[in-house]
Short mmCIF file of C-alpha atoms and ligand atoms in Angstrom, two decimals:
data_model
loop_
_atom_site.label_atom_id
_atom_site.label_comp_id
_atom_site.label_asym_id
_atom_site.label_seq_id
_atom_site.Cartn_x
_atom_site.Cartn_y
_atom_site.Cartn_z
CA MET Q 1 0.00 0.00 0.00
CA ALA Q 2 1.32 3.48 -0.81
CA GLN Q 3 1.97 5.38 2.38
CA ILE Q 4 2.07 8.92 0.88
CA GLY Q 5 3.73 10.71 3.77
CA TYR Q 6 2.23 8.66 6.62
CA SER Q 7 4.50 7.58 9.46
CA LYS Q 8 4.86 3.92 10.38
CA LYS Q 9 2.94 4.58 13.58
CA VAL Q 10 -0.02 6.06 11.65
CA MET Q 11 -0.08 3.01 9.38
CA LYS Q 12 0.15 0.67 12.38
CA HIS Q 13 -2.82 2.27 14.16
CA PHE Q 14 -4.81 2.54 10.93
CA MET Q 15 -4.27 -1.13 10.04
CA ASN Q 16 -4.80 -2.35 13.59
CA PRO Q 17 -6.79 0.26 15.53
CA ARG Q 18 -7.05 -0.14 19.31
CA ASN Q 19 -10.22 0.32 21.36
CA VAL Q 20 -12.75 0.27 18.53
CA GLY Q 21 -16.34 -0.18 19.66
CA THR Q 22 -18.82 1.20 22.15
CA ILE Q 23 -19.41 1.09 25.92
CA GLU Q 24 -22.93 0.51 27.18
CA ASN Q 25 -24.14 3.19 29.59
CA PRO Q 26 -20.84 5.08 29.45
CA ASP Q 27 -19.87 7.51 32.20
CA GLY Q 28 -19.04 10.01 29.48
CA TYR Q 29 -19.93 10.27 25.79
CA GLY Q 30 -18.65 12.67 23.15
CA LYS Q 31 -19.65 13.11 19.54
CA VAL Q 32 -18.13 15.61 17.15
CA GLY Q 33 -18.23 16.31 13.44
CA ASN Q 34 -15.36 17.63 11.39
CA PRO Q 35 -16.52 20.79 9.59
CA VAL Q 36 -13.73 20.41 7.03
CA CYS Q 37 -14.79 17.02 5.68
CA GLY Q 38 -18.09 16.18 7.41
CA ASP Q 39 -16.69 13.06 9.11
CA LEU Q 40 -17.95 11.96 12.53
CA MET Q 41 -16.39 10.63 15.72
CA GLU Q 42 -17.86 9.16 18.89
CA ILE Q 43 -15.94 8.41 22.10
CA PHE Q 44 -17.23 6.48 25.12
CA ILE Q 45 -15.47 6.47 28.50
CA ARG Q 46 -15.79 4.48 31.71
CA VAL Q 47 -14.46 6.39 34.73
CA LYS Q 48 -13.67 5.22 38.25
CA ASP Q 49 -12.34 7.62 40.90
CA ASN Q 50 -11.69 10.17 38.14
CA ILE Q 51 -9.48 7.69 36.21
CA ILE Q 52 -10.42 6.64 32.68
CA THR Q 53 -10.54 2.88 33.10
CA ASP Q 54 -11.98 2.07 29.68
CA ILE Q 55 -12.40 3.98 26.44
CA LYS Q 56 -13.78 3.07 23.03
CA PHE Q 57 -14.33 4.92 19.78
CA LYS Q 58 -16.48 4.65 16.70
CA THR Q 59 -15.90 6.76 13.61
CA PHE Q 60 -17.14 7.55 10.16
CA GLY Q 61 -13.79 9.04 9.30
CA CYS Q 62 -10.73 8.59 7.16
CA GLY Q 63 -7.60 6.58 7.90
CA SER Q 64 -5.98 9.49 9.74
CA ALA Q 65 -9.07 9.89 11.90
CA ILE Q 66 -8.94 6.17 12.73
CA ALA Q 67 -5.22 6.33 13.57
CA THR Q 68 -5.55 9.47 15.73
CA SER Q 69 -8.55 8.03 17.59
CA SER Q 70 -6.76 4.77 18.21
CA MET Q 71 -3.80 6.74 19.55
CA VAL Q 72 -5.86 9.11 21.71
CA THR Q 73 -7.64 6.17 23.36
CA GLU Q 74 -4.27 4.57 24.14
CA MET Q 75 -3.00 7.86 25.57
CA ALA Q 76 -6.08 8.55 27.68
CA LYS Q 77 -6.61 5.08 29.14
CA GLY Q 78 -5.48 5.05 32.78
CA MET Q 79 -5.26 8.85 32.92
CA ASN Q 80 -6.94 11.17 35.37
CA VAL Q 81 -9.81 12.96 33.57
CA SER Q 82 -8.33 16.40 34.27
CA GLU Q 83 -5.00 15.32 32.73
CA ALA Q 84 -6.76 13.75 29.74
CA LEU Q 85 -8.59 17.04 29.13
CA LYS Q 86 -5.19 18.60 28.45
CA ILE Q 87 -4.38 16.23 25.56
CA THR Q 88 -4.26 18.45 22.48
CA ARG Q 89 -4.71 17.70 18.80
CA LYS Q 90 -1.01 18.34 18.38
CA ASP Q 91 -0.08 15.90 21.19
CA VAL Q 92 -1.94 13.16 19.34
CA ALA Q 93 -0.31 13.96 16.00
CA ASP Q 94 3.12 14.16 17.68
CA GLU Q 95 2.61 10.73 19.31
CA LEU Q 96 1.97 9.37 15.81
CA ASP Q 97 5.24 10.95 14.59
CA GLY Q 98 3.24 13.55 12.69
CA LEU Q 99 0.55 13.64 10.04
CA PRO Q 100 0.85 15.06 6.52
CA PRO Q 101 -0.08 18.79 6.74
CA HIS Q 102 -3.26 18.39 4.69
CA LYS Q 103 -4.44 15.69 7.14
CA MET Q 104 -3.81 17.64 10.36
CA HIS Q 105 -7.49 18.62 10.50
CA CYS Q 106 -8.31 14.91 10.95
CA SER Q 107 -6.63 14.88 14.37
CA ASN Q 108 -9.25 17.40 15.58
CA LEU Q 109 -11.93 14.74 15.77
CA ALA Q 110 -10.13 12.45 18.17
CA ALA Q 111 -9.02 15.08 20.69
CA ASP Q 112 -12.29 17.02 20.50
CA ALA Q 113 -14.46 13.92 20.98
CA LEU Q 114 -12.33 12.91 23.99
CA HIS Q 115 -12.79 16.37 25.50
CA GLU Q 116 -16.56 16.23 24.90
CA ALA Q 117 -16.76 12.80 26.60
CA ILE Q 118 -14.88 14.14 29.63
CA LYS Q 119 -17.08 17.25 29.81
CA ASP Q 120 -20.14 15.00 29.64
CA TYR Q 121 -18.72 12.91 32.51
CA LYS Q 122 -18.02 16.02 34.59
CA LYS Q 123 -21.53 17.33 33.92
CA LYS Q 124 -23.10 14.05 35.07
CA GLU Q 125 -20.84 13.97 38.14
CA GLY Q 126 -21.86 17.52 38.99
CA LYS Q 127 -25.50 16.51 38.90
CA LYS Q 128 -24.93 13.62 41.31
CA THR Q 129 -23.53 15.82 44.06
FE1 FES M 201 -12.35 13.62 7.49
FE2 FES M 201 -9.88 12.90 7.86
S1 FES M 201 -10.81 13.46 5.97
S2 FES M 201 -11.39 13.15 9.36
#
């Protein structure tokens, strides 16, 4: 397969994405669309004592969106929610050894959906107390 500027890590996560799927009754759920291409991303998190113990994603996105989501789920798993909120689009792209410049917008979906899922969790937690 032609790799056209994709790093080995991007190809690895695209060919064998981690944490694909859904979580029933998640503690946090985030869904975002990419205004550039119209693609969609959903992230589900399970949280215990403010730690992300499980995380899954589902996407209608391109290969870069799949690779960045796979990477962001790996990065966020086991993290405190407040720390995970600080993961930026650039952090995800950097962890993948970069994305071609015209595909950088694809990394928005993964980080943004993660942030939405955490905000949803925090909102639900706020209601409980
Ligand atoms: Fe839509 Fe990559 S082209 S997320």
